[in-house]
Short mmCIF file of C-alpha atoms in Angstrom, two decimals:
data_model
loop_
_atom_site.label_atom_id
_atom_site.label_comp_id
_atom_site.label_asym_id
_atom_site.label_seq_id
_atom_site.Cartn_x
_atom_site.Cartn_y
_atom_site.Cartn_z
CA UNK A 979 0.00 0.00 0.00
CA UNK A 980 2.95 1.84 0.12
CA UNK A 981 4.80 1.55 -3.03
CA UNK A 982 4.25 4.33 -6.00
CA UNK A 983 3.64 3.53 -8.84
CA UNK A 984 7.45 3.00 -9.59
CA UNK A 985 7.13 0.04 -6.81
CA UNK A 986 9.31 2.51 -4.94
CA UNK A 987 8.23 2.28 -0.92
CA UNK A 988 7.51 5.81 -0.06
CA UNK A 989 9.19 7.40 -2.64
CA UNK A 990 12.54 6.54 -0.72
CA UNK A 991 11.59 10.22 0.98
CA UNK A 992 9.89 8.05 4.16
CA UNK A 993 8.64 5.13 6.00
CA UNK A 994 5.81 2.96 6.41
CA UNK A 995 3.56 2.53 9.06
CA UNK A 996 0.41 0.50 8.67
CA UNK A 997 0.12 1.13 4.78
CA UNK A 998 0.67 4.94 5.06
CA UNK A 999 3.78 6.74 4.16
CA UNK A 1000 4.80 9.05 6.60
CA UNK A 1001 7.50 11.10 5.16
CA UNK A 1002 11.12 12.53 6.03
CA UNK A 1003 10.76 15.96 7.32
CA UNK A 1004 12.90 15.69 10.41
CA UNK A 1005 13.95 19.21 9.71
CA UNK A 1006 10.11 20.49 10.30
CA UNK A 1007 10.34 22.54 6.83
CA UNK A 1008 7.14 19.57 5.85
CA UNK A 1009 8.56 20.27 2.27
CA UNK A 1010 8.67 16.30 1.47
CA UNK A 1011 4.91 15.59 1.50
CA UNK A 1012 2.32 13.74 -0.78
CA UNK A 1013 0.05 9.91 -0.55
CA UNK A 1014 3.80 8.33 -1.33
CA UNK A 1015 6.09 10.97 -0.21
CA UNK A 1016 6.41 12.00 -4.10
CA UNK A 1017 6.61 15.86 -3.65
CA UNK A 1018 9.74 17.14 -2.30
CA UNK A 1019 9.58 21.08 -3.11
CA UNK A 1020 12.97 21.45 -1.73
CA UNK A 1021 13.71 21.13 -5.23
CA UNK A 1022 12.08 24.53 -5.84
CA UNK A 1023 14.43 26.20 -3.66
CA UNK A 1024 17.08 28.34 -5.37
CA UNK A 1025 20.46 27.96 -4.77
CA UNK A 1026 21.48 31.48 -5.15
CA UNK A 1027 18.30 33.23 -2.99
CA UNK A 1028 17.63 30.13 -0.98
CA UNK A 1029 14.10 31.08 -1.94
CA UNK A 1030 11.58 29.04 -3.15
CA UNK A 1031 11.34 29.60 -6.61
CA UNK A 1032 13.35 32.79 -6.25
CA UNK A 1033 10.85 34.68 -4.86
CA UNK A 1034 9.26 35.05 -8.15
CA UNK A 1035 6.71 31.61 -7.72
CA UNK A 1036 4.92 28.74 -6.23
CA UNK A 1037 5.93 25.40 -5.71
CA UNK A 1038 3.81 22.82 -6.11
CA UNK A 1039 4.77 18.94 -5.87
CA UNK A 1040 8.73 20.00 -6.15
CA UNK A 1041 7.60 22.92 -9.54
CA UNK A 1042 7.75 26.10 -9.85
CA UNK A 1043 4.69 27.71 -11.07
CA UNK A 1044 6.11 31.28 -11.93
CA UNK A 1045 4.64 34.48 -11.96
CA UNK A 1046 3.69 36.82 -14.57
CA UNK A 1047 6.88 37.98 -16.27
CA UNK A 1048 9.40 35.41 -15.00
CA UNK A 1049 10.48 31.75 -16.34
CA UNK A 1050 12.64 28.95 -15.81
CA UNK A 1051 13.00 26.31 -13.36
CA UNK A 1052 13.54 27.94 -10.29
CA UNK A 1053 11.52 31.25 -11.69
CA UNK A 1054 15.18 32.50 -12.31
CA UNK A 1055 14.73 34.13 -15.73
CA UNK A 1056 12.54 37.11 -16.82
CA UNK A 1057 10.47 36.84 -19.91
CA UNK A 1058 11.74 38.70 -23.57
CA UNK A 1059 8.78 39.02 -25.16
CA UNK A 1060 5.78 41.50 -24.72
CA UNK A 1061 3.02 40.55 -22.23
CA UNK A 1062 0.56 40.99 -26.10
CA UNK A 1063 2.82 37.76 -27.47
CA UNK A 1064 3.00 36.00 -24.32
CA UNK A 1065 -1.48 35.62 -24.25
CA UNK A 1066 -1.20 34.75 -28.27
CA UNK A 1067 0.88 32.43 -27.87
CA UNK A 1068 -0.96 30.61 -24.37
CA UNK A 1069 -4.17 31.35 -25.80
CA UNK A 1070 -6.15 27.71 -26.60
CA UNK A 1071 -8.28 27.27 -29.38
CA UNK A 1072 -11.26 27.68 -27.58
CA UNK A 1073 -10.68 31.10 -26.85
CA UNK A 1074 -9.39 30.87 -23.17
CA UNK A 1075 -5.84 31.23 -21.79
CA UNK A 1076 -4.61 27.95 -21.31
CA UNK A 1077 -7.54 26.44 -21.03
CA UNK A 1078 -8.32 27.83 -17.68
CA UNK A 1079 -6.42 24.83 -16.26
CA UNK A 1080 -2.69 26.57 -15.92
CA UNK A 1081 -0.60 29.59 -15.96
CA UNK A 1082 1.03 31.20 -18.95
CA UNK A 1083 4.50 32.26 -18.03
CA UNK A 1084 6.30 33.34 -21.17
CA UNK A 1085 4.44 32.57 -23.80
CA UNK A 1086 4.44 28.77 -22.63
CA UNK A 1087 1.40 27.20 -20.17
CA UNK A 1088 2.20 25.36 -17.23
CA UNK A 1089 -0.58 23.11 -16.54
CA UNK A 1090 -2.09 22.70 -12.75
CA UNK A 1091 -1.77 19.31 -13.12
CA UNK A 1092 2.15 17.59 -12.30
CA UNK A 1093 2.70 13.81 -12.59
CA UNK A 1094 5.44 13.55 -9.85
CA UNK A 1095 6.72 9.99 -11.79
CA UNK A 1096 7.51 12.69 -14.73
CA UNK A 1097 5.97 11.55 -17.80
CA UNK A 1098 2.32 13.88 -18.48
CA UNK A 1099 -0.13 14.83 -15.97
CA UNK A 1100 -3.66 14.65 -16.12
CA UNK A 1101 -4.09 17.65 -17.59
CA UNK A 1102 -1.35 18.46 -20.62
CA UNK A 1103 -1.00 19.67 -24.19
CA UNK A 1104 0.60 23.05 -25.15
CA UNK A 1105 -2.36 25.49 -24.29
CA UNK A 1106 -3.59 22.71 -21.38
CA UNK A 1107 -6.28 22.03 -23.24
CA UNK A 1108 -6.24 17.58 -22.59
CA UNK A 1109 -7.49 17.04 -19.79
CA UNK A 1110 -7.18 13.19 -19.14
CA UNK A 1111 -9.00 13.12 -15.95
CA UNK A 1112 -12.69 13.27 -18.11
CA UNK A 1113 -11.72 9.70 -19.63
CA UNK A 1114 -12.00 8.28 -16.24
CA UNK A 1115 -15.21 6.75 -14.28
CA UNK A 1116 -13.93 7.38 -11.27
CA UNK A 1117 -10.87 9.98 -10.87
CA UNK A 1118 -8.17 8.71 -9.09
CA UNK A 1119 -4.35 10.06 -10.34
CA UNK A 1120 -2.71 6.83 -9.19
CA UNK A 1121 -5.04 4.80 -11.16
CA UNK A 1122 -4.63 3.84 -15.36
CA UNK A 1123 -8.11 2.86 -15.43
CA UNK A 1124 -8.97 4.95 -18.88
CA UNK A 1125 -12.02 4.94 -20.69
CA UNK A 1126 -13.42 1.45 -18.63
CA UNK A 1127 -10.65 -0.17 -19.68
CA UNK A 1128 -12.18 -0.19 -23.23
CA UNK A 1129 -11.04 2.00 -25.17
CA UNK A 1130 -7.91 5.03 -25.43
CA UNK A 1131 -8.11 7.95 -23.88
CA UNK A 1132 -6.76 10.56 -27.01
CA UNK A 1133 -6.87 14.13 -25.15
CA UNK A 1134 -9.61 13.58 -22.81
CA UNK A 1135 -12.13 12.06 -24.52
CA UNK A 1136 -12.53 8.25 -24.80
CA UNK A 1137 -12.06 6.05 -28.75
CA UNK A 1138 -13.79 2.97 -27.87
CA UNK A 1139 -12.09 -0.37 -28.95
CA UNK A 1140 -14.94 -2.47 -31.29
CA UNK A 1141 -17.69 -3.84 -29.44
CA UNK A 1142 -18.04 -1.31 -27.00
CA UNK A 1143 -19.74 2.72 -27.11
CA UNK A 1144 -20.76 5.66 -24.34
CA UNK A 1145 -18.43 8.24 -23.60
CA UNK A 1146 -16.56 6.68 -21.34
CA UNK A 1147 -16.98 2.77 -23.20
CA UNK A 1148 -19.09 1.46 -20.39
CA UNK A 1149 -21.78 0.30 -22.20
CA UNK A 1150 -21.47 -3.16 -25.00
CA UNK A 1151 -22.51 -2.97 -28.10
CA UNK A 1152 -24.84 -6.05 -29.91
CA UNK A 1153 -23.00 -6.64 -32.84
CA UNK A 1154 -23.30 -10.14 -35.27
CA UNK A 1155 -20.14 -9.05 -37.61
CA UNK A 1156 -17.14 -9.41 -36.50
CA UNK A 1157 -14.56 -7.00 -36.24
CA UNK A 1158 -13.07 -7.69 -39.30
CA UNK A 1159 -16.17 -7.80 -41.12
CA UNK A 1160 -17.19 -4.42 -39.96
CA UNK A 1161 -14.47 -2.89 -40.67
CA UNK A 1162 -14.15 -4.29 -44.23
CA UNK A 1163 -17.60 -2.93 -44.21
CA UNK A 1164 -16.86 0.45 -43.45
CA UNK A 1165 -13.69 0.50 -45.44
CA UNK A 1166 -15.30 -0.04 -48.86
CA UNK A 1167 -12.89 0.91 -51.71
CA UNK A 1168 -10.75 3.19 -49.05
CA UNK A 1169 -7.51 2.63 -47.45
CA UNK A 1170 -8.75 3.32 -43.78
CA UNK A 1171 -11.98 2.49 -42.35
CA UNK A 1172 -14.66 5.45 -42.78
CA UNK A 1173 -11.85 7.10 -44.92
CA UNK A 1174 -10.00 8.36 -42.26
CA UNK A 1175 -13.00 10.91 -41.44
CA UNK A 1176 -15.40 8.56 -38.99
CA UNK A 1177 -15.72 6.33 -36.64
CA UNK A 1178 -17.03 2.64 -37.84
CA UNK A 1179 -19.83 1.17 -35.14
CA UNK A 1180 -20.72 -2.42 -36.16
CA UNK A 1181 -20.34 -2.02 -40.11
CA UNK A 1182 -21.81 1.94 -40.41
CA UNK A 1183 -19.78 4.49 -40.29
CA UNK A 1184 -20.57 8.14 -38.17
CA UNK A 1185 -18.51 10.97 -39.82
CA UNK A 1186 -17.38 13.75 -37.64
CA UNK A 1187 -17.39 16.43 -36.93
CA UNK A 1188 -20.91 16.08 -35.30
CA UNK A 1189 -23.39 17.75 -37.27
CA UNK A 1190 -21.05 18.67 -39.90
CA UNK A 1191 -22.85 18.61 -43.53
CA UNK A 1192 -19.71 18.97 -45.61
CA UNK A 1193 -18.70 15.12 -44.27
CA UNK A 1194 -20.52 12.69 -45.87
CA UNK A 1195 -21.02 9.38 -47.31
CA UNK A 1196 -21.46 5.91 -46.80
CA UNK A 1197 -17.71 5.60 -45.83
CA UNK A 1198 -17.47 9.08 -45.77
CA UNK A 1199 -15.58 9.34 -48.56
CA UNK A 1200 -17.37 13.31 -49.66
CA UNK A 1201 -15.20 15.70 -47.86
CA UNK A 1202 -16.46 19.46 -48.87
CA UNK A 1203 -13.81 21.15 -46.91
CA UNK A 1204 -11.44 20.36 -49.22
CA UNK A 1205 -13.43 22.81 -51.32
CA UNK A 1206 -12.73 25.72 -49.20
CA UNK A 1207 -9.66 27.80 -48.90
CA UNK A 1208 -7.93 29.11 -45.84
CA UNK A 1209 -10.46 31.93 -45.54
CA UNK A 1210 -13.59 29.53 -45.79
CA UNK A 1211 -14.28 30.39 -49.25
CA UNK A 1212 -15.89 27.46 -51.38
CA UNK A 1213 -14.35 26.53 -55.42
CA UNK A 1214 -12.86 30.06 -55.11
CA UNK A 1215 -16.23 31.73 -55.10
CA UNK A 1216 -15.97 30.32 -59.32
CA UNK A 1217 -17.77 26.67 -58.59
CA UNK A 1218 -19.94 24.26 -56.76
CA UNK A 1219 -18.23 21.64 -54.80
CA UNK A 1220 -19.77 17.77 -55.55
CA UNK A 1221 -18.19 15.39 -53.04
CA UNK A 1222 -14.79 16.60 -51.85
CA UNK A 1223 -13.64 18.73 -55.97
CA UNK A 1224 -14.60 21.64 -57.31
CA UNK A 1225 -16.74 22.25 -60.12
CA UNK A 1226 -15.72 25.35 -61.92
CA UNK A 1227 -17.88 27.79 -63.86
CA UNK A 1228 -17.18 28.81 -67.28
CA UNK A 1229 -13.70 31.09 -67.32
CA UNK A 1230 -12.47 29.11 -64.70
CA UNK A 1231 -10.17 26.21 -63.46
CA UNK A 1232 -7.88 24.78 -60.95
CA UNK A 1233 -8.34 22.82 -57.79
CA UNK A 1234 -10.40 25.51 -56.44
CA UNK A 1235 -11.47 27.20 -59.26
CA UNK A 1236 -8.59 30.16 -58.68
CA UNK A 1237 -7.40 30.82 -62.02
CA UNK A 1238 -8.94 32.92 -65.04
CA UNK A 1239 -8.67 31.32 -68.25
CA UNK A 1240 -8.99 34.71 -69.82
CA UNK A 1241 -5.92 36.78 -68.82
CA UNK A 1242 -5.45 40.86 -69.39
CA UNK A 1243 -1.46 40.64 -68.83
CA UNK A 1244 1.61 40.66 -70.97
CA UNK A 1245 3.72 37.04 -70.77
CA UNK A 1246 6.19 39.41 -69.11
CA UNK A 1247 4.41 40.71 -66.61
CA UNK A 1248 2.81 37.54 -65.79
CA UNK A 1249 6.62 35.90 -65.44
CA UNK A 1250 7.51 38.79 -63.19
CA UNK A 1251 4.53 38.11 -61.10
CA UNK A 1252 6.09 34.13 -60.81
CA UNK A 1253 9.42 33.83 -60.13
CA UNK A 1254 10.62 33.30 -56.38
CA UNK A 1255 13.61 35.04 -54.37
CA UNK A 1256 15.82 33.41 -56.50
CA UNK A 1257 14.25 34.54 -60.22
CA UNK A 1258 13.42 30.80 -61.04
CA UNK A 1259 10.31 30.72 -62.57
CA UNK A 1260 7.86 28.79 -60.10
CA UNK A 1261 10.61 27.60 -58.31
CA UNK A 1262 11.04 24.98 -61.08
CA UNK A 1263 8.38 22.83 -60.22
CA UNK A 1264 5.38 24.59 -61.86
CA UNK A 1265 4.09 26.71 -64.63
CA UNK A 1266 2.95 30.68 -64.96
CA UNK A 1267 -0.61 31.47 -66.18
CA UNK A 1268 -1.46 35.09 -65.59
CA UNK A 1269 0.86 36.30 -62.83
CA UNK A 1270 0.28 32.68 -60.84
CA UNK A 1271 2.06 29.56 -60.51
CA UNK A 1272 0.07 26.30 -61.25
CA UNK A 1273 2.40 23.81 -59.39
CA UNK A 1274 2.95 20.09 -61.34
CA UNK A 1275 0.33 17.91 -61.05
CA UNK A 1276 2.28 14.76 -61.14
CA UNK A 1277 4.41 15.81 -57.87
CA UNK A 1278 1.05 16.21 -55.56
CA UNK A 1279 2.96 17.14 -52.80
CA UNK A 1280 4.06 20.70 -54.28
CA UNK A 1281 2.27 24.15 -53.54
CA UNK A 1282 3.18 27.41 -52.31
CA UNK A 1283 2.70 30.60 -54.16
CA UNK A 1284 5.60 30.14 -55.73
CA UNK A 1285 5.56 26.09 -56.13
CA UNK A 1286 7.76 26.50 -52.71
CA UNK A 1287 6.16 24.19 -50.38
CA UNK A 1288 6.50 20.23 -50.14
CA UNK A 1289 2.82 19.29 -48.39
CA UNK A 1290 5.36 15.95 -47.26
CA UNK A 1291 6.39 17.80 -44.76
CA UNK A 1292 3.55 18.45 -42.98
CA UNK A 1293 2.43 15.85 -39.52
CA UNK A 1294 0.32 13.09 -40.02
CA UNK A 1295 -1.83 10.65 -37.84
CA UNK A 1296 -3.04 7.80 -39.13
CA UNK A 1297 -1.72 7.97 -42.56
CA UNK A 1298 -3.12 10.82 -43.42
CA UNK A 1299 -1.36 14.52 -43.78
CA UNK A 1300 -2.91 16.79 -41.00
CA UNK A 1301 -5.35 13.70 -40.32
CA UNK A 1302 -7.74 15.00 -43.12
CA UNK A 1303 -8.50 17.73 -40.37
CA UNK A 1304 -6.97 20.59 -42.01
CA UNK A 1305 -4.80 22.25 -45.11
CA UNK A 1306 -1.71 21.71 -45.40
CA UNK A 1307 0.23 24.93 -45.62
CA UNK A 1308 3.53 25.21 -46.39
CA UNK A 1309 4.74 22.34 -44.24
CA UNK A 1310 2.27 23.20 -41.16
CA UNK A 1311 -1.02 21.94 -40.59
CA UNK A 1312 -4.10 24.78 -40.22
CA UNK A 1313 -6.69 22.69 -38.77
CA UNK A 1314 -10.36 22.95 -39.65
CA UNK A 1315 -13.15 24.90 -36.75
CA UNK A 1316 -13.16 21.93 -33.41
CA UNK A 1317 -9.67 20.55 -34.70
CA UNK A 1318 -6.38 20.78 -32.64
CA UNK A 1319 -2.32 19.29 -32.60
CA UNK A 1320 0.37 19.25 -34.88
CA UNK A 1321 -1.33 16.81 -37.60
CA UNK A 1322 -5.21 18.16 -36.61
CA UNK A 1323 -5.83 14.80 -34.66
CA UNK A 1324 -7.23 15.95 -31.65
CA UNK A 1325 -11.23 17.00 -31.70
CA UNK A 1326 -11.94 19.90 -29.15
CA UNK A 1327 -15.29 20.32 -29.93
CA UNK A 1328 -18.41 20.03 -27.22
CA UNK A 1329 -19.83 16.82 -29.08
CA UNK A 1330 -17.48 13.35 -29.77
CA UNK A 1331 -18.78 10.68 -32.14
#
């Protein structure tokens, strides 16, 4: 009853008596404290000041939790950049600075939440916004007991393993395929089951985002987003968009309908217009047509303005560049409205399929 979850016996920071850890503060500082002895926040205590966190913090659990302005370890260092850069860059998706569960120091959250073993707390992710504890029946930090023990806990909210649904996986699911048959079901002529884009419950698939039109399809294979621009505009405001493409009007072509076949330029000034830094016309890797670069179609991967960017080089989760969740752009991922991480995998929104 003792051990931690390292089978370490108090933490080596104390004894046991009767399953209870009562821990080493023989110098009466009661710095060394926690269930198994695990926080010891003489290590906030720096060596220079002999102040905890250098008189610029709190300690919690053996961290500094610094205050506006300062950073570091030991709250040692003060912050370069202006208090308007440090909120931008702590500020989560859903509006709120880190979440409301930590402190922005910096330009950089530190969560409420510490895991004295080390690896992530409870609550993580860059703006705090994963909060594990919700994937839990019953909360309990020294407990692994995610999502019933059914399913995998992905930033807070529960993916249930086959067989079982709820939003913690409590409750079974009546199935008569089996697993392999529903996901060949739900796979149809795609690589991944539900295309990537859903989530495959005994051989149907449920496309997310919740409530989101533009997803559709049997295996939700008819992705309209993929119509839209960064700025939410659909086929270029020059098309409709049928299942995932663009259908351009009359005058018009490209992926999303961006380019005028008619053009009132000179060659010249439409070369000007395309060539990079470097004068190379479309960086190599694409033609001009009025004063814009139409990158090679064989070499997918290549976009840019200037036929600059390699799309390869942007994250992906499951196969798929910026998890089908977003544009790539320019070798970074801008996730679509509810989406969140480095390759778009994470859903934030209030509703999970």
């Amino acid at each position: 009853m003792c051990k931690n979850s390292q089978d370490i016996i108090c933490s080596n920071a104390g004894t046991c008596h009767c399953g209870r850890c009562k821990c080493d503060n023989s110098d009466g500082s009661g710095l060394v404290y926690g269930k198994f002895c695990e926080c010891d926040d003489r290590e906030c205590i720096d060596d220079e000041t002999e102040e905890i966190c250098g008189g610029h913090g709190k300690c919690y659990c053996g961290n500094c939790y610094c205050k506006a302005g300062w950073h570091g370890d030991k709250c040692e260092f003060q912050c370069d950049i202006t208090p308007w850069e440090s909120k931008r860059r702590c500020t989560s998706p859903d509006g709120k600075i880190c979440s409301n569960r930590g402190t922005c120091v910096c330009g950089e959250c530190t969560c409420h939440d510490v895991d004295p073993t080390g690896d992530w707390g409870d609550i993580h992710g860059d703006t705090c916004e994963c909060d594990e504890r919700d994937c839990r029946a019953v909360y309990d930090r020294y407990s692994d007991d995610f999502c019933s023990g059914h399913g995998q806990c992905n930033c807070g909210r529960c993916d249930c393993k086959a067989g079982w649904y709820g939003k913690k996986c409590k409750h079974p699911q009546s199935c008569t395929l089996s697993a392999e048959e529903s996901i060949r079901k739900c796979q149809g002529s795609s690589d991944l089951p539900c295309s990537g884009r859903g989530k495959c419950e005994c051989g149907k698939c449920t496309c997310y985002p919740p409530g989101d039109r533009r997803v559709y399809g049997k295996t939700c294979e008819c992705d309209d987003r993929r119509c839209e621009d960064l700025d939410g505009v659909v086929c270029g405001g020059h098309g409709t968009c049928s299942c995932g493409r663009c259908v351009c009007e009359r005058g018009w072509f490209g992926k999303l309908c961006q380019h005028p076949r008619k053009c009132n330029m000179t060659e010249e000034q439409s070369k000007n217009l395309c060539e990079s830094a470097d004068g190379i016309l479309c960086s190599g890797k694409g033609s001009c047509h009025c004063g814009k670069c139409i990158c090679s179609a064989e070499e997918w991967y290549i976009s840019g303005e200037f036929c600059d960017c390699d799309d390869r080089d942007c994250d992906k989760h499951d196969g798929l560049i910026c998890t089908g969740n977003g544009i790539c752009s320019c070798g970074n991922c801008e996730c679509w409205d509810g989406w969140n991480g480095n390759a778009c995998e994470i859903w934030l929104g209030s509703e999970y399929p």
